[in-house]
Amino acid sequence: MGTKIVSVTIERHYSKQATIEVEVDENLVGEELKDFLRESEEIDDLLEASLYERNLDGDDTIYEYQDTENNDGGHL
């Protein structure tokens, strides 16, 4: 029995998530609220600081193989 080369790949994505609470004017709603939240440098700084303190979490890991000799491959 002979041998052959088969490629095996692993793929894992990492993510961070942080939530902050901010006090806003009660009259801000809908698009105005979205615009305020998007454009506020203070909120952006708070989010970045909060995110910096969080650990990376590993998401689902994907394993794949490729057998080029037999034109076969897929997820393990």
mmCIF file of N, CA and C in Angstrom:
data_model
loop_
_atom_site.group_PDB
_atom_site.id
_atom_site.type_symbol
_atom_site.label_atom_id
_atom_site.label_comp_id
_atom_site.label_asym_id
_atom_site.label_seq_id
_atom_site.Cartn_x
_atom_site.Cartn_y
_atom_site.Cartn_z
ATOM 1 N N MET A 1 0.846 -1.169 0.000
ATOM 2 C CA MET A 1 0.000 0.000 0.000
ATOM 3 C C MET A 1 0.897 1.240 0.000
ATOM 4 N N GLY A 2 0.617 2.183 -0.901
ATOM 5 C CA GLY A 2 1.401 3.413 -1.010
ATOM 6 C C GLY A 2 0.864 4.518 -0.104
ATOM 7 N N THR A 3 1.475 5.659 -0.214
ATOM 8 C CA THR A 3 1.041 6.818 0.567
ATOM 9 C C THR A 3 0.722 7.980 -0.352
ATOM 10 N N LYS A 4 0.052 8.973 0.171
ATOM 11 C CA LYS A 4 -0.245 10.195 -0.568
ATOM 12 C C LYS A 4 -0.310 11.344 0.418
ATOM 13 N N ILE A 5 -0.271 12.540 -0.084
ATOM 14 C CA ILE A 5 -0.338 13.746 0.734
ATOM 15 C C ILE A 5 -1.771 14.267 0.727
ATOM 16 N N VAL A 6 -2.308 14.523 1.921
ATOM 17 C CA VAL A 6 -3.634 15.101 2.089
ATOM 18 C C VAL A 6 -3.467 16.375 2.915
ATOM 19 N N SER A 7 -4.044 17.468 2.478
ATOM 20 C CA SER A 7 -3.984 18.728 3.232
ATOM 21 C C SER A 7 -5.102 18.776 4.258
ATOM 22 N N VAL A 8 -4.780 19.227 5.455
ATOM 23 C CA VAL A 8 -5.769 19.421 6.509
ATOM 24 C C VAL A 8 -5.635 20.862 6.992
ATOM 25 N N THR A 9 -6.756 21.572 7.027
ATOM 26 C CA THR A 9 -6.763 22.981 7.404
ATOM 27 C C THR A 9 -7.632 23.176 8.639
ATOM 28 N N ILE A 10 -7.174 24.038 9.526
ATOM 29 C CA ILE A 10 -7.990 24.424 10.670
ATOM 30 C C ILE A 10 -8.248 25.921 10.556
ATOM 31 N N GLU A 11 -9.470 26.322 10.863
ATOM 32 C CA GLU A 11 -9.837 27.733 10.815
ATOM 33 C C GLU A 11 -10.606 28.061 12.094
ATOM 34 N N ARG A 12 -10.155 29.085 12.790
ATOM 35 C CA ARG A 12 -10.830 29.501 14.022
ATOM 36 C C ARG A 12 -10.855 31.024 14.049
ATOM 37 N N HIS A 13 -12.003 31.553 14.281
ATOM 38 C CA HIS A 13 -12.152 33.000 14.375
ATOM 39 C C HIS A 13 -12.282 33.397 15.838
ATOM 40 N N TYR A 14 -11.719 34.522 16.160
ATOM 41 C CA TYR A 14 -11.789 35.032 17.522
ATOM 42 C C TYR A 14 -12.585 36.326 17.531
ATOM 43 N N SER A 15 -13.264 36.546 18.618
ATOM 44 C CA SER A 15 -14.055 37.768 18.710
ATOM 45 C C SER A 15 -14.019 38.311 20.129
ATOM 46 N N LYS A 16 -14.332 39.571 20.227
ATOM 47 C CA LYS A 16 -14.489 40.247 21.506
ATOM 48 C C LYS A 16 -15.830 40.954 21.468
ATOM 49 N N GLN A 17 -16.437 41.073 22.612
ATOM 50 C CA GLN A 17 -17.687 41.809 22.695
ATOM 51 C C GLN A 17 -17.713 42.572 24.003
ATOM 52 N N ALA A 18 -18.170 43.805 23.939
ATOM 53 C CA ALA A 18 -18.296 44.624 25.136
ATOM 54 C C ALA A 18 -19.582 45.428 25.034
ATOM 55 N N THR A 19 -20.206 45.650 26.169
ATOM 56 C CA THR A 19 -21.425 46.453 26.228
ATOM 57 C C THR A 19 -21.230 47.540 27.270
ATOM 58 N N ILE A 20 -21.607 48.738 26.918
ATOM 59 C CA ILE A 20 -21.577 49.836 27.872
ATOM 60 C C ILE A 20 -22.967 50.447 27.946
ATOM 61 N N GLU A 21 -23.229 51.127 29.019
ATOM 62 C CA GLU A 21 -24.476 51.872 29.148
ATOM 63 C C GLU A 21 -24.131 53.351 29.157
ATOM 64 N N VAL A 22 -24.860 54.141 28.370
ATOM 65 C CA VAL A 22 -24.624 55.577 28.302
ATOM 66 C C VAL A 22 -25.938 56.306 28.545
ATOM 67 N N GLU A 23 -25.820 57.451 29.158
ATOM 68 C CA GLU A 23 -26.994 58.269 29.428
ATOM 69 C C GLU A 23 -27.168 59.246 28.272
ATOM 70 N N VAL A 24 -28.361 59.250 27.684
ATOM 71 C CA VAL A 24 -28.640 60.143 26.561
ATOM 72 C C VAL A 24 -29.932 60.906 26.826
ATOM 73 N N ASP A 25 -30.104 61.982 26.109
ATOM 74 C CA ASP A 25 -31.321 62.789 26.215
ATOM 75 C C ASP A 25 -32.521 61.930 25.841
ATOM 76 N N GLU A 26 -33.549 61.976 26.658
ATOM 77 C CA GLU A 26 -34.734 61.143 26.423
ATOM 78 C C GLU A 26 -35.463 61.481 25.131
ATOM 79 N N ASN A 27 -35.206 62.646 24.573
ATOM 80 C CA ASN A 27 -35.866 63.053 23.333
ATOM 81 C C ASN A 27 -35.179 62.486 22.084
ATOM 82 N N LEU A 28 -34.002 61.896 22.251
ATOM 83 C CA LEU A 28 -33.317 61.282 21.118
ATOM 84 C C LEU A 28 -33.947 59.928 20.830
ATOM 85 N N VAL A 29 -34.510 59.779 19.648
ATOM 86 C CA VAL A 29 -35.122 58.516 19.235
ATOM 87 C C VAL A 29 -34.824 58.273 17.759
ATOM 88 N N GLY A 30 -34.992 57.042 17.348
ATOM 89 C CA GLY A 30 -34.878 56.687 15.931
ATOM 90 C C GLY A 30 -33.546 57.078 15.323
ATOM 91 N N GLU A 31 -33.602 57.702 14.166
ATOM 92 C CA GLU A 31 -32.390 58.068 13.424
ATOM 93 C C GLU A 31 -31.522 59.057 14.183
ATOM 94 N N GLU A 32 -32.149 59.970 14.927
ATOM 95 C CA GLU A 32 -31.371 60.928 15.712
ATOM 96 C C GLU A 32 -30.544 60.219 16.774
ATOM 97 N N LEU A 33 -31.139 59.222 17.419
ATOM 98 C CA LEU A 33 -30.409 58.448 18.418
ATOM 99 C C LEU A 33 -29.269 57.677 17.767
ATOM 100 N N LYS A 34 -29.545 57.037 16.637
ATOM 101 C CA LYS A 34 -28.495 56.299 15.916
ATOM 102 C C LYS A 34 -27.353 57.220 15.530
ATOM 103 N N ASP A 35 -27.680 58.394 14.979
ATOM 104 C CA ASP A 35 -26.648 59.351 14.569
ATOM 105 C C ASP A 35 -25.807 59.783 15.766
ATOM 106 N N PHE A 36 -26.472 60.083 16.879
ATOM 107 C CA PHE A 36 -25.751 60.498 18.077
ATOM 108 C C PHE A 36 -24.784 59.407 18.530
ATOM 109 N N LEU A 37 -25.260 58.175 18.581
ATOM 110 C CA LEU A 37 -24.422 57.066 19.043
ATOM 111 C C LEU A 37 -23.258 56.805 18.095
ATOM 112 N N ARG A 38 -23.500 56.934 16.794
ATOM 113 C CA ARG A 38 -22.439 56.705 15.796
ATOM 114 C C ARG A 38 -21.381 57.793 15.827
ATOM 115 N N GLU A 39 -21.798 59.022 16.052
ATOM 116 C CA GLU A 39 -20.901 60.164 15.897
ATOM 117 C C GLU A 39 -20.215 60.598 17.182
ATOM 118 N N SER A 40 -20.595 60.052 18.313
ATOM 119 C CA SER A 40 -20.030 60.470 19.589
ATOM 120 C C SER A 40 -18.629 59.882 19.787
ATOM 121 N N GLU A 41 -17.637 60.759 19.847
ATOM 122 C CA GLU A 41 -16.269 60.305 20.093
ATOM 123 C C GLU A 41 -16.123 59.771 21.515
ATOM 124 N N GLU A 42 -16.867 60.352 22.446
ATOM 125 C CA GLU A 42 -16.818 59.900 23.836
ATOM 126 C C GLU A 42 -17.318 58.458 23.949
ATOM 127 N N ILE A 43 -18.420 58.159 23.270
ATOM 128 C CA ILE A 43 -18.952 56.791 23.289
ATOM 129 C C ILE A 43 -17.973 55.847 22.615
ATOM 130 N N ASP A 44 -17.384 56.273 21.514
ATOM 131 C CA ASP A 44 -16.399 55.440 20.825
ATOM 132 C C ASP A 44 -15.214 55.137 21.741
ATOM 133 N N ASP A 45 -14.734 56.150 22.456
ATOM 134 C CA ASP A 45 -13.622 55.942 23.388
ATOM 135 C C ASP A 45 -14.007 54.975 24.505
ATOM 136 N N LEU A 46 -15.217 55.122 25.037
ATOM 137 C CA LEU A 46 -15.681 54.217 26.094
ATOM 138 C C LEU A 46 -15.791 52.782 25.589
ATOM 139 N N LEU A 47 -16.310 52.618 24.375
ATOM 140 C CA LEU A 47 -16.424 51.277 23.791
ATOM 141 C C LEU A 47 -15.051 50.650 23.575
ATOM 142 N N GLU A 48 -14.123 51.433 23.025
ATOM 143 C CA GLU A 48 -12.770 50.916 22.792
ATOM 144 C C GLU A 48 -12.098 50.515 24.097
ATOM 145 N N ALA A 49 -12.262 51.330 25.146
ATOM 146 C CA ALA A 49 -11.669 51.007 26.440
ATOM 147 C C ALA A 49 -12.285 49.737 27.022
ATOM 148 N N SER A 50 -13.578 49.614 26.894
ATOM 149 C CA SER A 50 -14.261 48.424 27.397
ATOM 150 C C SER A 50 -13.838 47.180 26.621
ATOM 151 N N LEU A 51 -13.715 47.325 25.312
ATOM 152 C CA LEU A 51 -13.300 46.206 24.477
ATOM 153 C C LEU A 51 -11.866 45.782 24.787
ATOM 154 N N TYR A 52 -11.013 46.751 25.059
ATOM 155 C CA TYR A 52 -9.614 46.472 25.382
ATOM 156 C C TYR A 52 -9.503 45.567 26.614
ATOM 157 N N GLU A 53 -10.411 45.750 27.562
ATOM 158 C CA GLU A 53 -10.371 44.986 28.808
ATOM 159 C C GLU A 53 -10.887 43.556 28.658
ATOM 160 N N ARG A 54 -11.543 43.255 27.575
ATOM 161 C CA ARG A 54 -12.137 41.932 27.372
ATOM 162 C C ARG A 54 -11.115 40.957 26.796
ATOM 163 N N ASN A 55 -11.351 39.668 27.027
ATOM 164 C CA ASN A 55 -10.514 38.608 26.467
ATOM 165 C C ASN A 55 -11.055 38.167 25.115
ATOM 166 N N LEU A 56 -10.170 37.628 24.305
ATOM 167 C CA LEU A 56 -10.595 37.028 23.045
ATOM 168 C C LEU A 56 -11.305 35.717 23.332
ATOM 169 N N ASP A 57 -12.410 35.499 22.682
ATOM 170 C CA ASP A 57 -13.145 34.240 22.793
ATOM 171 C C ASP A 57 -13.058 33.511 21.462
ATOM 172 N N GLY A 58 -12.740 32.228 21.519
ATOM 173 C CA GLY A 58 -12.688 31.429 20.309
ATOM 174 C C GLY A 58 -14.081 31.007 19.882
ATOM 175 N N ASP A 59 -14.398 31.248 18.647
ATOM 176 C CA ASP A 59 -15.674 30.814 18.101
ATOM 177 C C ASP A 59 -15.523 29.387 17.586
ATOM 178 N N ASP A 60 -16.509 28.921 16.871
ATOM 179 C CA ASP A 60 -16.462 27.568 16.332
ATOM 180 C C ASP A 60 -15.184 27.341 15.536
ATOM 181 N N THR A 61 -14.648 26.155 15.666
ATOM 182 C CA THR A 61 -13.467 25.761 14.912
ATOM 183 C C THR A 61 -13.908 24.922 13.726
ATOM 184 N N ILE A 62 -13.325 25.204 12.572
ATOM 185 C CA ILE A 62 -13.668 24.487 11.341
ATOM 186 C C ILE A 62 -12.454 23.671 10.906
ATOM 187 N N TYR A 63 -12.677 22.391 10.668
ATOM 188 C CA TYR A 63 -11.633 21.515 10.151
ATOM 189 C C TYR A 63 -12.034 21.088 8.741
ATOM 190 N N GLU A 64 -11.095 21.166 7.825
ATOM 191 C CA GLU A 64 -11.343 20.752 6.444
ATOM 192 C C GLU A 64 -10.174 19.906 5.958
ATOM 193 N N TYR A 65 -10.453 19.079 4.972
ATOM 194 C CA TYR A 65 -9.378 18.300 4.348
ATOM 195 C C TYR A 65 -9.500 18.396 2.839
ATOM 196 N N GLN A 66 -8.381 18.144 2.168
ATOM 197 C CA GLN A 66 -8.368 18.174 0.708
ATOM 198 C C GLN A 66 -7.477 17.041 0.215
ATOM 199 N N ASP A 67 -8.071 16.131 -0.530
ATOM 200 C CA ASP A 67 -7.356 15.030 -1.170
ATOM 201 C C ASP A 67 -7.327 15.333 -2.663
ATOM 202 N N THR A 68 -6.280 16.014 -3.109
ATOM 203 C CA THR A 68 -6.221 16.454 -4.508
ATOM 204 C C THR A 68 -6.056 15.288 -5.469
ATOM 205 N N GLU A 69 -5.488 14.213 -4.995
ATOM 206 C CA GLU A 69 -5.280 13.056 -5.860
ATOM 207 C C GLU A 69 -6.609 12.447 -6.305
ATOM 208 N N ASN A 70 -7.590 12.457 -5.390
ATOM 209 C CA ASN A 70 -8.896 11.881 -5.713
ATOM 210 C C ASN A 70 -9.985 12.937 -5.859
ATOM 211 N N ASN A 71 -9.553 14.210 -5.960
ATOM 212 C CA ASN A 71 -10.508 15.313 -6.108
ATOM 213 C C ASN A 71 -11.615 15.237 -5.061
ATOM 214 N N ASP A 72 -11.181 15.087 -3.814
ATOM 215 C CA ASP A 72 -12.118 14.927 -2.711
ATOM 216 C C ASP A 72 -11.730 15.926 -1.624
ATOM 217 N N GLY A 73 -12.680 16.322 -0.818
ATOM 218 C CA GLY A 73 -12.402 17.228 0.284
ATOM 219 C C GLY A 73 -13.683 17.658 0.950
ATOM 220 N N GLY A 74 -13.545 18.376 2.034
ATOM 221 C CA GLY A 74 -14.720 18.873 2.739
ATOM 222 C C GLY A 74 -14.441 19.051 4.204
ATOM 223 N N HIS A 75 -15.489 19.218 4.944
ATOM 224 C CA HIS A 75 -15.390 19.422 6.396
ATOM 225 C C HIS A 75 -15.207 18.087 7.101
ATOM 226 N N LEU A 76 -14.421 18.129 8.157
ATOM 227 C CA LEU A 76 -14.239 16.933 8.985
ATOM 228 C C LEU A 76 -15.242 16.932 10.111
#
